[in-house]
Amino acid sequence: MSTAPQLVVHRDKELMAQAAAARLITRIVDAQASRGSASVVLTGGRNGNGLLAALSAAPARDAIDWSRLDLWWGDERFLPEGDPERNVTQAREALLDSVPLDPKRVHAMPASDGPYGTDVDAAAATYAEELAAAAGPENHGPVPTFDVLMLGVGPDTHVASLFPELPAVRETDRTVVGVHGAPKPPPTRVTLTLPAIRAAREVWLLAAGEDKAQAAAIALSGAGEIQAPAAGAYGRSRTLWLLDAAAASQLPRSLYPPASA
C-alpha cells in the first residue's frame, strides 16, 4: 500500500543534511529502544554522503549503539573493492570508519573483483540471498523490514540504480538485480528493486539543488513509476521527501506547508 508522501523543505543543502542526520539519529535510537536493533539502507551520491558527513559531525551520534545497527545499501556501482566511486568506499570515508560498527552487520554489495568476477547478476542474486537470510518471520517477505531506507533522486527521477524505462524498474519478483547499460557511468550496477524498497517502514528521498527541481516536480505530480522511478519509492508507514529550497522550486506550494521552508 502506498503512503502519501510528506515533504520537508529546508533553506539549503547544508541545513537539509544536518536536519536529516538529526532525524536519522532519532529514528535509529527509537528503533533500538523498541526492538533492540535498527536496520538502515544507505544511499550514495552527494546528498547521501552529505547526510553521512553531517551525522559524523553531530554530537548526538553517540546516542546510537553502533554495534546494534545493520547497514545495507540501495545500490552500488559494480567496480573493484576500494574503488573511490563505490558507494561503500565513500560511506566509509564520510562516517563508517569513525564509528564502532560491527563489521558483520555492514552489508556491502559485492564488488567486481569479488568471488563472482564480472558476473553482476550472480552478485545481485547473492545480495538477495543475504537479505533473505536476515529477514525474520515478522518481516513477511524476502527482505528485512528496514527502519529507514534512504534514496537520492537523480535529475532523470532515478532512485537507487532504477532508471526510467529500463528493465530493473519493471522488476516485480526479485529483490536485487544487476543493471546493464545504465545511462550514467559506470554502466554496470547492483540495485534493490521497488518491491525491496517498499519493504521499509520509512523511505526517505533526498533531493537538493536546482538540477533536481524538475525531477521532484515530476515524481510528486502523479507520474508513473516506469517513467519516473522516484514516484514508485514509498515506505510501509511513511514516505518522506527531504528537499532544499532549490529542489522544491518547481513544486506547487499546495504540496507543502509554508512553515517548512
mmCIF file of C-alpha atoms in Angstrom:
data_model
loop_
_atom_site.group_PDB
_atom_site.id
_atom_site.type_symbol
_atom_site.label_atom_id
_atom_site.label_comp_id
_atom_site.label_asym_id
_atom_site.label_seq_id
_atom_site.Cartn_x
_atom_site.Cartn_y
_atom_site.Cartn_z
ATOM 1 C CA MET A 1 0.000 0.000 0.000
ATOM 2 C CA SER A 2 1.335 3.390 -0.991
ATOM 3 C CA THR A 3 1.800 6.012 1.722
ATOM 4 C CA ALA A 4 1.185 9.606 0.713
ATOM 5 C CA PRO A 5 4.492 11.489 0.628
ATOM 6 C CA GLN A 6 5.266 14.087 3.261
ATOM 7 C CA LEU A 7 7.533 16.981 2.318
ATOM 8 C CA VAL A 8 10.058 18.875 4.403
ATOM 9 C CA VAL A 9 11.791 21.767 2.667
ATOM 10 C CA HIS A 10 14.967 23.295 4.106
ATOM 11 C CA ARG A 11 16.653 26.552 3.192
ATOM 12 C CA ASP A 12 19.800 24.986 1.711
ATOM 13 C CA LYS A 13 21.508 21.622 1.275
ATOM 14 C CA GLU A 14 23.728 22.033 4.360
ATOM 15 C CA LEU A 15 20.732 22.581 6.611
ATOM 16 C CA MET A 16 18.946 19.713 4.899
ATOM 17 C CA ALA A 17 21.861 17.360 5.588
ATOM 18 C CA GLN A 18 22.098 18.396 9.232
ATOM 19 C CA ALA A 19 18.361 18.078 9.824
ATOM 20 C CA ALA A 20 18.204 14.710 8.057
ATOM 21 C CA ALA A 21 21.128 13.450 10.138
ATOM 22 C CA ALA A 22 19.373 14.523 13.346
ATOM 23 C CA ARG A 23 16.180 12.843 12.160
ATOM 24 C CA LEU A 24 18.071 9.633 11.367
ATOM 25 C CA ILE A 25 19.747 9.536 14.784
ATOM 26 C CA THR A 26 16.313 9.792 16.404
ATOM 27 C CA ARG A 27 14.863 7.005 14.245
ATOM 28 C CA ILE A 28 17.784 4.664 14.969
ATOM 29 C CA VAL A 29 17.702 5.310 18.723
ATOM 30 C CA ASP A 30 13.914 4.786 18.808
ATOM 31 C CA ALA A 31 14.188 1.511 16.874
ATOM 32 C CA GLN A 32 16.948 0.240 19.134
ATOM 33 C CA ALA A 33 14.907 1.158 22.204
ATOM 34 C CA SER A 34 11.817 -0.689 20.962
ATOM 35 C CA ARG A 35 13.337 -3.688 19.145
ATOM 36 C CA GLY A 36 16.941 -3.930 20.333
ATOM 37 C CA SER A 37 18.496 -3.187 16.962
ATOM 38 C CA ALA A 38 17.971 -0.985 13.917
ATOM 39 C CA SER A 39 18.286 -1.517 10.173
ATOM 40 C CA VAL A 40 19.106 1.291 7.727
ATOM 41 C CA VAL A 41 19.640 1.340 3.976
ATOM 42 C CA LEU A 42 22.208 3.918 2.856
ATOM 43 C CA THR A 43 22.377 5.819 -0.399
ATOM 44 C CA GLY A 44 25.365 7.278 -2.190
ATOM 45 C CA GLY A 45 25.647 10.462 -4.199
ATOM 46 C CA ARG A 46 26.245 13.964 -2.953
ATOM 47 C CA ASN A 47 23.144 14.129 -0.752
ATOM 48 C CA GLY A 48 23.595 10.691 0.782
ATOM 49 C CA ASN A 49 27.243 11.374 1.538
ATOM 50 C CA GLY A 50 26.391 14.863 2.808
ATOM 51 C CA LEU A 51 23.977 13.336 5.303
ATOM 52 C CA LEU A 52 26.607 10.831 6.496
ATOM 53 C CA ALA A 53 29.191 13.583 6.927
ATOM 54 C CA ALA A 54 26.661 15.635 8.922
ATOM 55 C CA LEU A 55 25.899 12.581 11.058
ATOM 56 C CA SER A 56 29.607 12.078 11.686
ATOM 57 C CA ALA A 57 29.884 15.673 12.919
ATOM 58 C CA ALA A 58 26.746 15.532 15.091
ATOM 59 C CA PRO A 59 27.434 15.291 18.851
ATOM 60 C CA ALA A 60 24.250 13.224 19.218
ATOM 61 C CA ARG A 61 25.726 10.429 17.088
ATOM 62 C CA ASP A 62 26.977 8.859 20.327
ATOM 63 C CA ALA A 63 23.368 8.189 21.331
ATOM 64 C CA ILE A 64 23.364 5.379 18.754
ATOM 65 C CA ASP A 65 24.520 1.921 19.793
ATOM 66 C CA TRP A 66 26.555 1.354 16.646
ATOM 67 C CA SER A 67 27.122 -2.312 17.468
ATOM 68 C CA ARG A 68 23.372 -2.945 17.152
ATOM 69 C CA LEU A 69 22.912 -1.331 13.741
ATOM 70 C CA ASP A 70 22.602 -3.179 10.429
ATOM 71 C CA LEU A 71 23.618 -1.196 7.362
ATOM 72 C CA TRP A 72 22.555 -2.116 3.840
ATOM 73 C CA TRP A 73 22.838 -0.315 0.502
ATOM 74 C CA GLY A 74 20.164 0.607 -2.017
ATOM 75 C CA ASP A 75 22.550 0.248 -4.917
ATOM 76 C CA GLU A 76 26.204 0.017 -5.777
ATOM 77 C CA ARG A 77 28.498 0.668 -8.686
ATOM 78 C CA PHE A 78 29.900 -2.695 -9.813
ATOM 79 C CA LEU A 79 33.550 -1.757 -9.506
ATOM 80 C CA PRO A 80 36.558 -3.273 -7.687
ATOM 81 C CA GLU A 81 36.680 -3.261 -3.881
ATOM 82 C CA GLY A 82 38.005 0.069 -2.587
ATOM 83 C CA ASP A 83 37.287 1.954 -5.807
ATOM 84 C CA PRO A 84 36.663 5.619 -4.862
ATOM 85 C CA GLU A 85 33.468 5.621 -6.941
ATOM 86 C CA ARG A 86 31.852 2.837 -4.921
ATOM 87 C CA ASN A 87 29.142 3.979 -2.514
ATOM 88 C CA VAL A 88 30.556 1.876 0.328
ATOM 89 C CA THR A 89 34.020 3.442 -0.136
ATOM 90 C CA GLN A 90 32.531 6.929 0.108
ATOM 91 C CA ALA A 91 30.364 5.950 3.097
ATOM 92 C CA ARG A 92 33.380 4.600 4.965
ATOM 93 C CA GLU A 93 35.217 7.858 4.390
ATOM 94 C CA ALA A 94 32.246 10.033 5.386
ATOM 95 C CA LEU A 95 31.193 8.120 8.515
ATOM 96 C CA LEU A 96 31.621 4.382 8.863
ATOM 97 C CA ASP A 97 35.342 4.289 9.626
ATOM 98 C CA SER A 98 34.841 6.701 12.527
ATOM 99 C CA VAL A 99 32.148 4.785 14.453
ATOM 100 C CA PRO A 100 32.303 1.393 16.252
ATOM 101 C CA LEU A 101 30.175 -0.679 13.876
ATOM 102 C CA ASP A 102 30.050 -4.471 13.997
ATOM 103 C CA PRO A 103 31.729 -5.453 10.679
ATOM 104 C CA LYS A 104 29.363 -8.425 10.339
ATOM 105 C CA ARG A 105 26.435 -6.007 10.274
ATOM 106 C CA VAL A 106 27.824 -3.835 7.462
ATOM 107 C CA HIS A 107 26.304 -5.467 4.388
ATOM 108 C CA ALA A 108 28.204 -4.038 1.424
ATOM 109 C CA MET A 109 27.112 -5.083 -2.043
ATOM 110 C CA PRO A 110 29.599 -7.296 -3.921
ATOM 111 C CA ALA A 111 32.490 -5.764 -5.853
ATOM 112 C CA SER A 112 33.516 -6.632 -9.407
ATOM 113 C CA ASP A 113 36.740 -8.268 -8.177
ATOM 114 C CA GLY A 114 34.888 -10.479 -5.711
ATOM 115 C CA PRO A 115 34.095 -14.208 -5.958
ATOM 116 C CA TYR A 116 31.641 -13.646 -8.829
ATOM 117 C CA GLY A 117 34.113 -11.763 -11.002
ATOM 118 C CA THR A 118 32.308 -9.634 -13.528
ATOM 119 C CA ASP A 119 29.027 -11.605 -13.271
ATOM 120 C CA VAL A 120 26.859 -8.811 -11.904
ATOM 121 C CA ASP A 121 23.712 -10.950 -11.993
ATOM 122 C CA ALA A 122 25.304 -13.576 -9.746
ATOM 123 C CA ALA A 123 26.496 -10.799 -7.420
ATOM 124 C CA ALA A 124 22.955 -9.406 -7.242
ATOM 125 C CA ALA A 125 21.493 -12.858 -6.529
ATOM 126 C CA THR A 126 23.947 -13.306 -3.655
ATOM 127 C CA TYR A 127 22.922 -9.988 -2.093
ATOM 128 C CA ALA A 128 19.287 -11.056 -2.404
ATOM 129 C CA GLU A 129 20.174 -14.239 -0.502
ATOM 130 C CA GLU A 130 21.889 -12.181 2.213
ATOM 131 C CA LEU A 131 18.776 -10.037 2.594
ATOM 132 C CA ALA A 132 16.541 -13.109 2.733
ATOM 133 C CA ALA A 133 18.746 -14.662 5.421
ATOM 134 C CA ALA A 134 18.392 -11.503 7.534
ATOM 135 C CA ALA A 135 14.595 -11.434 7.222
ATOM 136 C CA GLY A 136 12.698 -12.960 10.124
ATOM 137 C CA PRO A 137 9.158 -14.381 10.185
ATOM 138 C CA GLU A 138 7.894 -10.996 11.348
ATOM 139 C CA ASN A 139 9.075 -9.424 8.091
ATOM 140 C CA HIS A 140 6.575 -11.356 5.956
ATOM 141 C CA GLY A 141 8.860 -11.357 2.945
ATOM 142 C CA PRO A 142 12.319 -11.889 1.461
ATOM 143 C CA VAL A 143 13.939 -8.760 2.942
ATOM 144 C CA PRO A 144 14.135 -7.302 6.453
ATOM 145 C CA THR A 145 11.679 -4.549 7.321
ATOM 146 C CA PHE A 146 14.216 -1.731 7.202
ATOM 147 C CA ASP A 147 13.622 1.062 9.716
ATOM 148 C CA VAL A 148 14.783 3.740 7.269
ATOM 149 C CA LEU A 149 15.690 3.379 3.608
ATOM 150 C CA MET A 150 17.280 6.458 2.050
ATOM 151 C CA LEU A 151 17.388 7.274 -1.644
ATOM 152 C CA GLY A 152 18.923 10.084 -3.636
ATOM 153 C CA VAL A 153 16.828 11.353 -6.532
ATOM 154 C CA GLY A 154 18.562 11.827 -9.884
ATOM 155 C CA PRO A 155 17.761 14.645 -12.333
ATOM 156 C CA ASP A 156 16.084 11.982 -14.505
ATOM 157 C CA THR A 157 13.965 10.806 -11.498
ATOM 158 C CA HIS A 158 16.051 7.648 -10.984
ATOM 159 C CA VAL A 159 16.413 6.240 -7.475
ATOM 160 C CA ALA A 160 18.995 3.639 -6.427
ATOM 161 C CA SER A 161 20.019 2.335 -9.877
ATOM 162 C CA LEU A 162 16.447 2.131 -11.130
ATOM 163 C CA PHE A 163 16.436 4.260 -14.269
ATOM 164 C CA PRO A 164 13.341 5.294 -16.258
ATOM 165 C CA GLU A 165 12.092 2.621 -18.671
ATOM 166 C CA LEU A 166 14.977 0.185 -18.026
ATOM 167 C CA PRO A 167 14.241 -3.455 -17.080
ATOM 168 C CA ALA A 168 15.221 -3.084 -13.398
ATOM 169 C CA VAL A 169 12.404 -0.632 -12.640
ATOM 170 C CA ARG A 170 9.881 -3.120 -14.073
ATOM 171 C CA GLU A 171 11.038 -5.984 -11.810
ATOM 172 C CA THR A 172 8.241 -7.262 -9.567
ATOM 173 C CA ASP A 173 9.633 -10.547 -8.203
ATOM 174 C CA ARG A 174 13.337 -10.273 -7.409
ATOM 175 C CA THR A 175 14.585 -8.018 -4.610
ATOM 176 C CA VAL A 176 18.035 -7.305 -6.098
ATOM 177 C CA VAL A 177 19.061 -7.210 -9.751
ATOM 178 C CA GLY A 178 22.100 -6.481 -11.860
ATOM 179 C CA VAL A 179 21.863 -3.394 -14.060
ATOM 180 C CA HIS A 180 23.406 -3.399 -17.529
ATOM 181 C CA GLY A 181 23.745 -0.273 -19.641
ATOM 182 C CA ALA A 182 22.873 2.343 -17.015
ATOM 183 C CA PRO A 183 22.659 5.773 -18.684
ATOM 184 C CA LYS A 184 25.162 7.257 -16.229
ATOM 185 C CA PRO A 185 28.584 5.748 -15.604
ATOM 186 C CA PRO A 186 29.510 3.173 -14.653
ATOM 187 C CA PRO A 187 27.009 1.240 -16.776
ATOM 188 C CA THR A 188 27.067 -1.914 -14.635
ATOM 189 C CA ARG A 189 25.469 -1.759 -11.183
ATOM 190 C CA VAL A 190 23.647 -3.711 -8.495
ATOM 191 C CA THR A 191 20.362 -2.342 -7.172
ATOM 192 C CA LEU A 192 17.444 -3.066 -4.903
ATOM 193 C CA THR A 193 14.157 -3.248 -6.788
ATOM 194 C CA LEU A 194 10.957 -1.377 -5.976
ATOM 195 C CA PRO A 195 9.471 -4.362 -4.072
ATOM 196 C CA ALA A 196 12.523 -4.418 -1.784
ATOM 197 C CA ILE A 197 12.421 -0.649 -1.299
ATOM 198 C CA ARG A 198 8.737 -0.800 -0.335
ATOM 199 C CA ALA A 199 9.506 -3.257 2.461
ATOM 200 C CA ALA A 200 10.954 -0.389 4.517
ATOM 201 C CA ARG A 201 8.996 1.185 7.326
ATOM 202 C CA GLU A 202 10.145 4.615 6.175
ATOM 203 C CA VAL A 203 11.513 5.649 2.785
ATOM 204 C CA TRP A 204 13.314 8.995 2.655
ATOM 205 C CA LEU A 205 14.017 10.637 -0.697
ATOM 206 C CA LEU A 206 16.772 13.253 -0.657
ATOM 207 C CA ALA A 207 16.977 15.989 -3.262
ATOM 208 C CA ALA A 208 18.987 19.200 -3.182
ATOM 209 C CA GLY A 209 19.921 21.635 -5.911
ATOM 210 C CA GLU A 210 18.209 23.223 -8.901
ATOM 211 C CA ASP A 211 19.137 20.245 -11.086
ATOM 212 C CA LYS A 212 16.740 18.109 -9.005
ATOM 213 C CA ALA A 213 13.777 20.521 -9.158
ATOM 214 C CA GLN A 214 12.166 19.120 -12.296
ATOM 215 C CA ALA A 215 12.627 15.525 -11.117
ATOM 216 C CA ALA A 216 10.938 16.277 -7.793
ATOM 217 C CA ALA A 217 8.059 18.017 -9.544
ATOM 218 C CA ILE A 218 7.540 15.091 -11.950
ATOM 219 C CA ALA A 219 7.758 12.395 -9.283
ATOM 220 C CA LEU A 220 5.362 14.213 -6.949
ATOM 221 C CA SER A 221 2.825 15.063 -9.654
ATOM 222 C CA GLY A 222 1.407 11.577 -10.064
ATOM 223 C CA ALA A 223 3.812 10.273 -12.712
ATOM 224 C CA GLY A 224 4.077 6.530 -13.252
ATOM 225 C CA GLU A 225 6.973 4.641 -11.706
ATOM 226 C CA ILE A 226 8.225 3.174 -15.005
ATOM 227 C CA GLN A 227 8.749 6.689 -16.399
ATOM 228 C CA ALA A 228 9.642 8.235 -13.019
ATOM 229 C CA PRO A 229 11.080 5.601 -10.653
ATOM 230 C CA ALA A 230 11.112 8.037 -7.701
ATOM 231 C CA ALA A 231 7.311 8.029 -7.868
ATOM 232 C CA GLY A 232 7.331 4.319 -7.073
ATOM 233 C CA ALA A 233 9.518 4.590 -3.965
ATOM 234 C CA TYR A 234 7.431 4.610 -0.809
ATOM 235 C CA GLY A 235 7.502 3.137 2.676
ATOM 236 C CA ARG A 236 5.050 1.000 4.601
ATOM 237 C CA SER A 237 4.348 3.627 7.237
ATOM 238 C CA ARG A 238 5.970 6.789 5.915
ATOM 239 C CA THR A 239 7.350 8.326 2.738
ATOM 240 C CA LEU A 240 9.379 11.458 3.347
ATOM 241 C CA TRP A 241 10.813 13.822 0.755
ATOM 242 C CA LEU A 242 13.652 15.893 2.231
ATOM 243 C CA LEU A 243 14.391 18.826 -0.067
ATOM 244 C CA ASP A 244 16.228 22.088 -0.115
ATOM 245 C CA ALA A 245 14.515 25.213 -1.435
ATOM 246 C CA ALA A 246 16.189 24.903 -4.850
ATOM 247 C CA ALA A 247 14.980 21.321 -5.377
ATOM 248 C CA ALA A 248 11.470 22.333 -4.262
ATOM 249 C CA SER A 249 11.350 25.406 -6.502
ATOM 250 C CA GLN A 250 9.083 23.836 -9.160
ATOM 251 C CA LEU A 251 6.629 22.245 -6.741
ATOM 252 C CA PRO A 252 3.198 23.796 -6.223
ATOM 253 C CA ARG A 253 3.070 25.413 -2.801
ATOM 254 C CA SER A 254 -0.030 23.380 -2.038
ATOM 255 C CA LEU A 255 2.195 20.305 -1.665
ATOM 256 C CA TYR A 256 3.974 21.544 1.409
ATOM 257 C CA PRO A 257 3.175 23.963 4.244
ATOM 258 C CA PRO A 258 4.921 27.345 4.017
ATOM 259 C CA ALA A 259 6.258 26.859 7.556
ATOM 260 C CA SER A 260 8.514 24.054 6.372
ATOM 261 C CA ALA A 261 10.515 26.441 4.185
#
